[in-house]
PDB file of C-alpha atoms in Angstrom:
ATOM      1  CA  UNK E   1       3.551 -21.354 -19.506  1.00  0.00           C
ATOM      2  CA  UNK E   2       6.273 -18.727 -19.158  1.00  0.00           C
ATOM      3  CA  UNK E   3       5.660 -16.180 -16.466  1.00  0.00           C
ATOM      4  CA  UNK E   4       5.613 -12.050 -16.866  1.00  0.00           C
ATOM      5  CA  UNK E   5       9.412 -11.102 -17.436  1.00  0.00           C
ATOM      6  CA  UNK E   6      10.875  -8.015 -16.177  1.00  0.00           C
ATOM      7  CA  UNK E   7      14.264  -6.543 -16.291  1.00  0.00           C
ATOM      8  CA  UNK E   8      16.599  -5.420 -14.590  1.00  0.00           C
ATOM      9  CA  UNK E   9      15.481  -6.811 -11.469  1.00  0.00           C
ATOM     10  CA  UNK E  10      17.558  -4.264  -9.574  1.00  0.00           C
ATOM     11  CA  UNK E  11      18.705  -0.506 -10.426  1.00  0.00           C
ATOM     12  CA  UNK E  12      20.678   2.033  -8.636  1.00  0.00           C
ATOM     13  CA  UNK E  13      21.156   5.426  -9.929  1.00  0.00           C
ATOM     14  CA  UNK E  14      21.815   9.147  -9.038  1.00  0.00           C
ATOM     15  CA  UNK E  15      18.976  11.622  -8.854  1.00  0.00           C
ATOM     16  CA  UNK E  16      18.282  13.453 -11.924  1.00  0.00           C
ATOM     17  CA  UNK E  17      19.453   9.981 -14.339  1.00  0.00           C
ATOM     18  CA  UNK E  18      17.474   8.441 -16.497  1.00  0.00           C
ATOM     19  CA  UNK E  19      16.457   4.344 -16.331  1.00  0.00           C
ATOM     20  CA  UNK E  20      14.254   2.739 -18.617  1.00  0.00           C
ATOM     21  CA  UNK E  21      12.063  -0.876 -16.939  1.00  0.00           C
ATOM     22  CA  UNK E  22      11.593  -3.629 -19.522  1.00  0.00           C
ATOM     23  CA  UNK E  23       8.366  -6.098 -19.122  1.00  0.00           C
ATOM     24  CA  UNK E  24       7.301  -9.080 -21.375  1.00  0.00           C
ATOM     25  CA  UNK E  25       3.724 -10.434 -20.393  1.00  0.00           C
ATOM     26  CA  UNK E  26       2.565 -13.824 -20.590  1.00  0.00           C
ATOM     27  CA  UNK E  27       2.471 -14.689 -24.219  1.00  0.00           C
ATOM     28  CA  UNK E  28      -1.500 -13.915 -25.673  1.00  0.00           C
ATOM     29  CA  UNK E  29      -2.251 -11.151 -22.548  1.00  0.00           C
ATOM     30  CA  UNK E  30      -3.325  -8.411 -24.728  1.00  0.00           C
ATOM     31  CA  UNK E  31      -3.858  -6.291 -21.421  1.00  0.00           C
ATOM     32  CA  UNK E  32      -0.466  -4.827 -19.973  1.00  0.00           C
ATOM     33  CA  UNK E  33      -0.346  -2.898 -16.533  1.00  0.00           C
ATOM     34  CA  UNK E  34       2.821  -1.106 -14.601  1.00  0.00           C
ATOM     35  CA  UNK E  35       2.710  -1.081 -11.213  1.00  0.00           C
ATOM     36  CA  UNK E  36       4.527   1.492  -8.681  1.00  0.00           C
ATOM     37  CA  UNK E  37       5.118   0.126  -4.987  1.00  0.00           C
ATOM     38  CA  UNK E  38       7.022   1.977  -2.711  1.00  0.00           C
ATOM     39  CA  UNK E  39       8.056   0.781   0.261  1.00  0.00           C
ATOM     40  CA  UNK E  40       5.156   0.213   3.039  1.00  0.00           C
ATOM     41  CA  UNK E  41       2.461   0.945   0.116  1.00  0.00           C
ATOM     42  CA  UNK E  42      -0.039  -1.378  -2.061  1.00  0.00           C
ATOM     43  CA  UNK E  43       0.922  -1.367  -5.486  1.00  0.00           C
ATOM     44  CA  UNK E  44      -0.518   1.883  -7.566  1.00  0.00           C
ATOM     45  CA  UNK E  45      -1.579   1.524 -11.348  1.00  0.00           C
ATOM     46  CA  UNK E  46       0.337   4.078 -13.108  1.00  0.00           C
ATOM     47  CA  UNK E  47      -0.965   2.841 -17.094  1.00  0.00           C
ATOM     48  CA  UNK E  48      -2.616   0.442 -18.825  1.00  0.00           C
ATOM     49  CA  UNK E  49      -1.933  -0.742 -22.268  1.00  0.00           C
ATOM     50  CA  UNK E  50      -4.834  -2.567 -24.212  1.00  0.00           C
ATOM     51  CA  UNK E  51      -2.586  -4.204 -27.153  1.00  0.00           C
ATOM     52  CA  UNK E  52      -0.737  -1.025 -27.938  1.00  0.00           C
ATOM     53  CA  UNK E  53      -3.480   1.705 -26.974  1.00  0.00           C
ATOM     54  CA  UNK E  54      -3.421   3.456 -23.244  1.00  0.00           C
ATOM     55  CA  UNK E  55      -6.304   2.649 -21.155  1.00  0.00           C
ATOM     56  CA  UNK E  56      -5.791   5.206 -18.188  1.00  0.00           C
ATOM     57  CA  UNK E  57      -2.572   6.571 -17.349  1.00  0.00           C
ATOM     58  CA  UNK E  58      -4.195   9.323 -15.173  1.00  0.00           C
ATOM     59  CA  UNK E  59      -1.532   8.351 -12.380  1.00  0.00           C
ATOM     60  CA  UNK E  60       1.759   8.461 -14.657  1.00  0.00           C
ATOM     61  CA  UNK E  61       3.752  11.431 -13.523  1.00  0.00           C
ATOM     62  CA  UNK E  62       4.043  12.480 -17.202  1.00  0.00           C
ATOM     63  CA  UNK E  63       6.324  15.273 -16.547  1.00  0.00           C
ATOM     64  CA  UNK E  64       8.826  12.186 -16.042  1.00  0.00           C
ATOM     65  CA  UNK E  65       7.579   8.964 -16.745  1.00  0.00           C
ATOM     66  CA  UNK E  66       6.612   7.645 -19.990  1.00  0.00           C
ATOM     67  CA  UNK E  67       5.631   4.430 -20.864  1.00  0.00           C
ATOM     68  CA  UNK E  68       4.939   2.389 -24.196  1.00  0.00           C
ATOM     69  CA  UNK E  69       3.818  -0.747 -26.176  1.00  0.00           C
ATOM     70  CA  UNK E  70       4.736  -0.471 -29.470  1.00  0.00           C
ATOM     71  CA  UNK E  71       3.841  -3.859 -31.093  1.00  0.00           C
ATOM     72  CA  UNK E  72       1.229  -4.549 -28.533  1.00  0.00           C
ATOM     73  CA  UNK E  73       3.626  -7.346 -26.719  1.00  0.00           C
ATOM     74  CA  UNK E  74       6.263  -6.187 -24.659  1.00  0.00           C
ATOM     75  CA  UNK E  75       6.833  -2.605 -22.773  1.00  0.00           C
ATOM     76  CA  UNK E  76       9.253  -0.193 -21.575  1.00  0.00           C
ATOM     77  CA  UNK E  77       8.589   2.022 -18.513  1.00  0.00           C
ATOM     78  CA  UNK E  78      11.080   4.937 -18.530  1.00  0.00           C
ATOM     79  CA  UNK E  79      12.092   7.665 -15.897  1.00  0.00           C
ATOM     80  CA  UNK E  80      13.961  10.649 -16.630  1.00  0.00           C
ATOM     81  CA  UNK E  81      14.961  12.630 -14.568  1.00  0.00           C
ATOM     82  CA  UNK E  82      14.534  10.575 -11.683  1.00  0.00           C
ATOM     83  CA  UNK E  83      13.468  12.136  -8.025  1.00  0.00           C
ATOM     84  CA  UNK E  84      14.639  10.336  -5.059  1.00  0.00           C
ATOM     85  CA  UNK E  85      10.348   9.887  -4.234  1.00  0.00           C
ATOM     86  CA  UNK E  86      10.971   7.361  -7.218  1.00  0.00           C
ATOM     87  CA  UNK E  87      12.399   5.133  -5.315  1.00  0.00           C
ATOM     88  CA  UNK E  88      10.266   1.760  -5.502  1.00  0.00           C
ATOM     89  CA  UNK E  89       9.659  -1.368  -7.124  1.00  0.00           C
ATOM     90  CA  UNK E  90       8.068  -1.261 -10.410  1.00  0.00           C
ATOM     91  CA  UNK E  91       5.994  -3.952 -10.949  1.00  0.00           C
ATOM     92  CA  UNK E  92       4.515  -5.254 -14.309  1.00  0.00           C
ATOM     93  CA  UNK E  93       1.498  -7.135 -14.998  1.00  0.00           C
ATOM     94  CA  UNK E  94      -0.915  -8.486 -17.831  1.00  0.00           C
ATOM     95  CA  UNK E  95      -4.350 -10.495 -17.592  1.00  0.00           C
ATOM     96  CA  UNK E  96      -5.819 -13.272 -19.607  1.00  0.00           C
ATOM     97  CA  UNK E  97      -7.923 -12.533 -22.617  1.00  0.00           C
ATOM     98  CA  UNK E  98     -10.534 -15.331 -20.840  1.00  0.00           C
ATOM     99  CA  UNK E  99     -11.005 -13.627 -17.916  1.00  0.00           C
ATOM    100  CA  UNK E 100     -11.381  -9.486 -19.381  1.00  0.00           C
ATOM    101  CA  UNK E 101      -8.759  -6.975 -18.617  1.00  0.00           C
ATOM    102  CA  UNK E 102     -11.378  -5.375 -15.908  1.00  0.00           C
ATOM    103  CA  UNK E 103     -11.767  -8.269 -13.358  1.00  0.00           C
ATOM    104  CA  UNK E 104      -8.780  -7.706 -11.398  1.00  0.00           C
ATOM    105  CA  UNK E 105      -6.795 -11.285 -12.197  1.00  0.00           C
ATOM    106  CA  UNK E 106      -3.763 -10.066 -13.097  1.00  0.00           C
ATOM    107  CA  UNK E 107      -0.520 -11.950 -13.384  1.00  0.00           C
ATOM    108  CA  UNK E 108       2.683 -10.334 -12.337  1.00  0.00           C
ATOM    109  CA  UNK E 109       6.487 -10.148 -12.919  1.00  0.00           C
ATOM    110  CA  UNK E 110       8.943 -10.348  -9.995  1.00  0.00           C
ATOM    111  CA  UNK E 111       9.451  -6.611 -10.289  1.00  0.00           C
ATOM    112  CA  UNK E 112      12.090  -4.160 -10.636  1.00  0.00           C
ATOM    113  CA  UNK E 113      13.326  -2.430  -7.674  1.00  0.00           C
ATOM    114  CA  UNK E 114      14.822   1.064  -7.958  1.00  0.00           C
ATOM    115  CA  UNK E 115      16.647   3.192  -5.673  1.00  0.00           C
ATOM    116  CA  UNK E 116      17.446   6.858  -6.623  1.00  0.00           C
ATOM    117  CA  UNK E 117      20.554   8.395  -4.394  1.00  0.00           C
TER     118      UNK E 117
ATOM    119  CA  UNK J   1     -13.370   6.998  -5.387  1.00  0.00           C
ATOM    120  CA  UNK J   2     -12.843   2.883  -4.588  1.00  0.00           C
ATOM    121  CA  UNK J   3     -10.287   2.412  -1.238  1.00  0.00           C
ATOM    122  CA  UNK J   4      -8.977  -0.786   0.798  1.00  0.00           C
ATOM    123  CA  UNK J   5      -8.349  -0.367   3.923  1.00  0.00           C
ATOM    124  CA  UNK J   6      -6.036  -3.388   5.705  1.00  0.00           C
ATOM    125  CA  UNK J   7      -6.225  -1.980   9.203  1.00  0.00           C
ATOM    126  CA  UNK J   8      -3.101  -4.234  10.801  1.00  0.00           C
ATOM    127  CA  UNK J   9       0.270  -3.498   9.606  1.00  0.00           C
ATOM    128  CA  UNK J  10       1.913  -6.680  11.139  1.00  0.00           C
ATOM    129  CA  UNK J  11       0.396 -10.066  12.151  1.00  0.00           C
ATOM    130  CA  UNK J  12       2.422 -12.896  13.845  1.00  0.00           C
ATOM    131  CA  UNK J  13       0.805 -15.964  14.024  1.00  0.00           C
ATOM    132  CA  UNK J  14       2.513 -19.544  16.211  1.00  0.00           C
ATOM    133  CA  UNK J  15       2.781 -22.390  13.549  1.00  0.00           C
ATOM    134  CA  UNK J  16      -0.719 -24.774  13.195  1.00  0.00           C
ATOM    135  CA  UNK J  17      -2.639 -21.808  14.732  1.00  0.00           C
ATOM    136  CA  UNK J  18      -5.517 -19.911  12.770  1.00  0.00           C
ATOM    137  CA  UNK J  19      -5.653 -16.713  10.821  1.00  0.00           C
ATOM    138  CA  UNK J  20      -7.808 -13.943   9.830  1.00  0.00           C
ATOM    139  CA  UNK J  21      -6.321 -10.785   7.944  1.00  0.00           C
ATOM    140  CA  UNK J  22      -8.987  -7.701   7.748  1.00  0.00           C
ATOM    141  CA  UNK J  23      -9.826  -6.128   4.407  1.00  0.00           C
ATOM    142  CA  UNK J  24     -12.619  -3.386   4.470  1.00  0.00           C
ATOM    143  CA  UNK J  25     -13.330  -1.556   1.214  1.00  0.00           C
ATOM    144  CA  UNK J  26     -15.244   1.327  -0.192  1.00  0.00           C
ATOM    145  CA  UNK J  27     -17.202   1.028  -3.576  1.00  0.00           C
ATOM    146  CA  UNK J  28     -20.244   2.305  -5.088  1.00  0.00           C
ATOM    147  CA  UNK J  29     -21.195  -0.877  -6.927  1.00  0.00           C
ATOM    148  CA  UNK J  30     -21.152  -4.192  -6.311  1.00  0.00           C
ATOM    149  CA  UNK J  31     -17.120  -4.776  -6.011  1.00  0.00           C
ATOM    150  CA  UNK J  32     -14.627  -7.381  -7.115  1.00  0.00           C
ATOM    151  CA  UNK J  33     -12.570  -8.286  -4.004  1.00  0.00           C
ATOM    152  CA  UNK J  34      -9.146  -9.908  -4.603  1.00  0.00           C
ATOM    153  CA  UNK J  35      -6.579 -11.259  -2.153  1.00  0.00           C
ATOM    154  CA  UNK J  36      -3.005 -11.570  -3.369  1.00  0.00           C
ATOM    155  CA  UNK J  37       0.321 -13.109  -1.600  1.00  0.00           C
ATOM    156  CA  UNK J  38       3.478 -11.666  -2.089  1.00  0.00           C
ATOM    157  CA  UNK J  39       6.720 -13.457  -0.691  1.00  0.00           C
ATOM    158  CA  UNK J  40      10.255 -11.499  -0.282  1.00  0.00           C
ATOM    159  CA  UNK J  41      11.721 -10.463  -4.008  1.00  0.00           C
ATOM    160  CA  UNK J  42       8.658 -11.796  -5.885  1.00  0.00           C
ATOM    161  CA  UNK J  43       5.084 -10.699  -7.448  1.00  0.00           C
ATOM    162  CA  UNK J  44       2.014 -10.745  -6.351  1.00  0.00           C
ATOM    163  CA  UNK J  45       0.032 -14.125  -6.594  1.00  0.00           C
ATOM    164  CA  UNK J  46      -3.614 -14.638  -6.670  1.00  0.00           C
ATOM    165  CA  UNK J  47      -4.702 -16.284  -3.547  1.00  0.00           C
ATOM    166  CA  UNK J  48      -8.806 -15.641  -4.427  1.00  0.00           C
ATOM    167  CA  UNK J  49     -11.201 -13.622  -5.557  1.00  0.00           C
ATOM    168  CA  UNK J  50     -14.634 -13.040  -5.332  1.00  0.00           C
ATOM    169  CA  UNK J  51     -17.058 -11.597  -8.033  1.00  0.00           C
ATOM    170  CA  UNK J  52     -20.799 -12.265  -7.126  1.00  0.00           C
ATOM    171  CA  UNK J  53     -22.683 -15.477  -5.641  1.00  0.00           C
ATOM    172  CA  UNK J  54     -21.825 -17.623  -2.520  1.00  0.00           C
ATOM    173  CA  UNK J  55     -19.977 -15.169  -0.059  1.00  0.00           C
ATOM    174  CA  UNK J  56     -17.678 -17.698   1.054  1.00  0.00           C
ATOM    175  CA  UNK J  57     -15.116 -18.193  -1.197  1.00  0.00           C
ATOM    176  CA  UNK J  58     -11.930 -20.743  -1.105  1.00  0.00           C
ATOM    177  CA  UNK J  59      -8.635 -20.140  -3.018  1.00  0.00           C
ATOM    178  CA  UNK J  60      -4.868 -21.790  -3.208  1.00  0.00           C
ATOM    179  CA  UNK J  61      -3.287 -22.553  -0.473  1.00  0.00           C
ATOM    180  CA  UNK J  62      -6.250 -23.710   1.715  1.00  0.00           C
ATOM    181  CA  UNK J  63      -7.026 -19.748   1.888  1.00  0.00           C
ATOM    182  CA  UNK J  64     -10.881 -18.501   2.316  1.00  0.00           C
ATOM    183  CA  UNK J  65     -12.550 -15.596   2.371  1.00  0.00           C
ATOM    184  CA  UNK J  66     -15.961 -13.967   3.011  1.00  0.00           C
ATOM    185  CA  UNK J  67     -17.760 -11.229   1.805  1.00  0.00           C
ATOM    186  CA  UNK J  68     -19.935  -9.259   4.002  1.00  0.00           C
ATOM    187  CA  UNK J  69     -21.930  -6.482   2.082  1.00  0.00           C
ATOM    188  CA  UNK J  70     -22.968  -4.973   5.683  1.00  0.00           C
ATOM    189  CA  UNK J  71     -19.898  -4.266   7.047  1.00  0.00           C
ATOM    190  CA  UNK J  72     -17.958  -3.870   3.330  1.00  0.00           C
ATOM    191  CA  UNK J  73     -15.507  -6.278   4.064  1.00  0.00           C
ATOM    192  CA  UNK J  74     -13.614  -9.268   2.734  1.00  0.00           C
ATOM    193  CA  UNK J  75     -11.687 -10.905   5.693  1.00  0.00           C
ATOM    194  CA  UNK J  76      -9.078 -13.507   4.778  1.00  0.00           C
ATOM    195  CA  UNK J  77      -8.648 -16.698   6.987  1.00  0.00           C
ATOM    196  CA  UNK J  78      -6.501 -20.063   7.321  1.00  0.00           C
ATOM    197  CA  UNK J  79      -7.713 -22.554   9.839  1.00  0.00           C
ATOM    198  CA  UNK J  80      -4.008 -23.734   9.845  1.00  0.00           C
ATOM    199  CA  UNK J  81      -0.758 -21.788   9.520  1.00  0.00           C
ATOM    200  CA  UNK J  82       2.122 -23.109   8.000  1.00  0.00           C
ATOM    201  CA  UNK J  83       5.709 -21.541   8.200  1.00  0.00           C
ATOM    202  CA  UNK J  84       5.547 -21.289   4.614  1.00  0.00           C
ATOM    203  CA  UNK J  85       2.818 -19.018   4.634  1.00  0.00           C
ATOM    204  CA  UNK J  86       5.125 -16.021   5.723  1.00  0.00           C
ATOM    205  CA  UNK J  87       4.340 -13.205   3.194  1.00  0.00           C
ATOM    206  CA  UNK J  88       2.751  -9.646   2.782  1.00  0.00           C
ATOM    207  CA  UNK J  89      -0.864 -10.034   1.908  1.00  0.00           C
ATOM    208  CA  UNK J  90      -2.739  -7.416  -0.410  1.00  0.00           C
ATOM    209  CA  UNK J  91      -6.273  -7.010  -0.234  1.00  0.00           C
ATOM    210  CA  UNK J  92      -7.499  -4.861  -3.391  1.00  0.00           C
ATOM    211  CA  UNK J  93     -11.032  -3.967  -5.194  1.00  0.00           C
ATOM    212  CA  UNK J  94     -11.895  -3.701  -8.759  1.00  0.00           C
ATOM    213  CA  UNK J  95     -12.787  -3.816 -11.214  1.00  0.00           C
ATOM    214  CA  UNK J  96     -11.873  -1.625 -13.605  1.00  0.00           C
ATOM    215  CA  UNK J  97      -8.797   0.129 -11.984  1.00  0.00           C
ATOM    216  CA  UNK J  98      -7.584  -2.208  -9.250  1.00  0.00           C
ATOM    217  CA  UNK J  99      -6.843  -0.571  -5.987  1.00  0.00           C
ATOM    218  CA  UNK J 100      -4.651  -1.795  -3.701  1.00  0.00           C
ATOM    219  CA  UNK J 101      -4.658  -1.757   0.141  1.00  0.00           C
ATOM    220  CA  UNK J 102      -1.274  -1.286   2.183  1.00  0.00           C
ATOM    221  CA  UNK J 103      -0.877  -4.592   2.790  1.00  0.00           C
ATOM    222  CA  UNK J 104      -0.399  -6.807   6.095  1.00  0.00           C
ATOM    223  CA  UNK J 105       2.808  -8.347   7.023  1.00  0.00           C
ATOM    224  CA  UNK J 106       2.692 -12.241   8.083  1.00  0.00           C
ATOM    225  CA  UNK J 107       5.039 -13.505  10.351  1.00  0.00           C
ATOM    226  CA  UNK J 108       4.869 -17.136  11.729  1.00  0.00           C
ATOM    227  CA  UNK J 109       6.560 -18.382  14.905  1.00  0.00           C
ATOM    228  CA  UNK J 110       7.971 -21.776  15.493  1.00  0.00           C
TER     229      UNK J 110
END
């Protein structure tokens, strides 16, 4: 069984650009999560898609992030402009439709680090 | 509000030598208690979990863990290091909206 894909795996841009963070979960995961880590940090939930419906994005900076999930399989975290406190690895994960989207068993990509100069 | 707390930053550990990594939490209800691995440049991997019933519970890797409602934690041990087992280690509470702790370092000497 394929894994959660993300790309790019790495991304270097200039304060005030823009970057958009593509994620394909495992295939059937109708629950999608992104992830921000920042160095030295656990990873923080910034939204949850159920299929292609938000859950909770009550942590998404939505002055500059936006997020979405258009045919309820793969997603596309975006960040414009970027701050140099943006600076992490975003992380994307999905859970299995045996086990609930609430229990915690979540599955995730390798990430996609960012730095912001 | 739920919280982890992993109260050691760093751990280094000899080879074939045992391990415990502390996880205390805060939750109002009964919690879900995770432990995930992460290795340089990947994700997270489950190592266990723990939802209700025997507090002892054993995961990949020969990992185990125990709940203790008392003291609200959810220690993570290995009777046996490996070099292999070198990683950042996330405790984290659910359910609902997961929350992470800050993770502990692993280092393993020769």
């Amino acid at each position: 069984e394929a894994g959660v894909a993300q790309s790019p795996r790495y991304k270097i841009i200039e304060k005030r650009q823009s970057v958009a963070f593509w994620c394909n979960p495992i295939s059937g995961h109708a629950t999608l999560y992104w992830y921000q880590q920042i160095l030295g940090q656990g990873p923080k939930l910034l939204i949850q898609f159920q299929n292609n419906g938000v859950v909770d994005d009550s942590q998404l900076p939505k002055d500059r992030f936006s997020a979405e999930r258009l045919k309820g399989v793969d997603s596309t975290l975006k960040i414009q402009p970027a701050k140099l406190e943006d600076s992490a690895v975003y992380l994307c994960a999905s859970s299995s439709p045996k086990t609930g989207p609430n229990t915690g068993e979540l599955f995730f990509g390798e990430g996609s680090r960012l730095t912001v100069l | 509000a739920q919280s982890v707390t992993q109260p050691d930053i760093h751990i280094t550990v000899s080879e074939g030598a045992s391990l415990e990594l502390r996880c205390n939490y805060s939750y109002g209800a009964t919690p879900y208690l995770f432990w995930y691995v992460q290795s340089p440049g990947q994700g997270l991997q489950l190592l266990l979990k723990y939802f209700s019933g025997d507090t002892l519970v054993q995961g990949i890797k020969g990992f185990e863990a125990e709940f203790k409602r008392s003291q609200s934690s959810f220690n993570l041990r290995k009777p046996s290091v490996h070099w292999s087992d070198a990683a950042e280690y996330f405790c984290a509470v659910g359910p609902n909206k997961l929350v992470f702790g800050a993770g502990t370092i692993l280092r393993v000497k020769s």
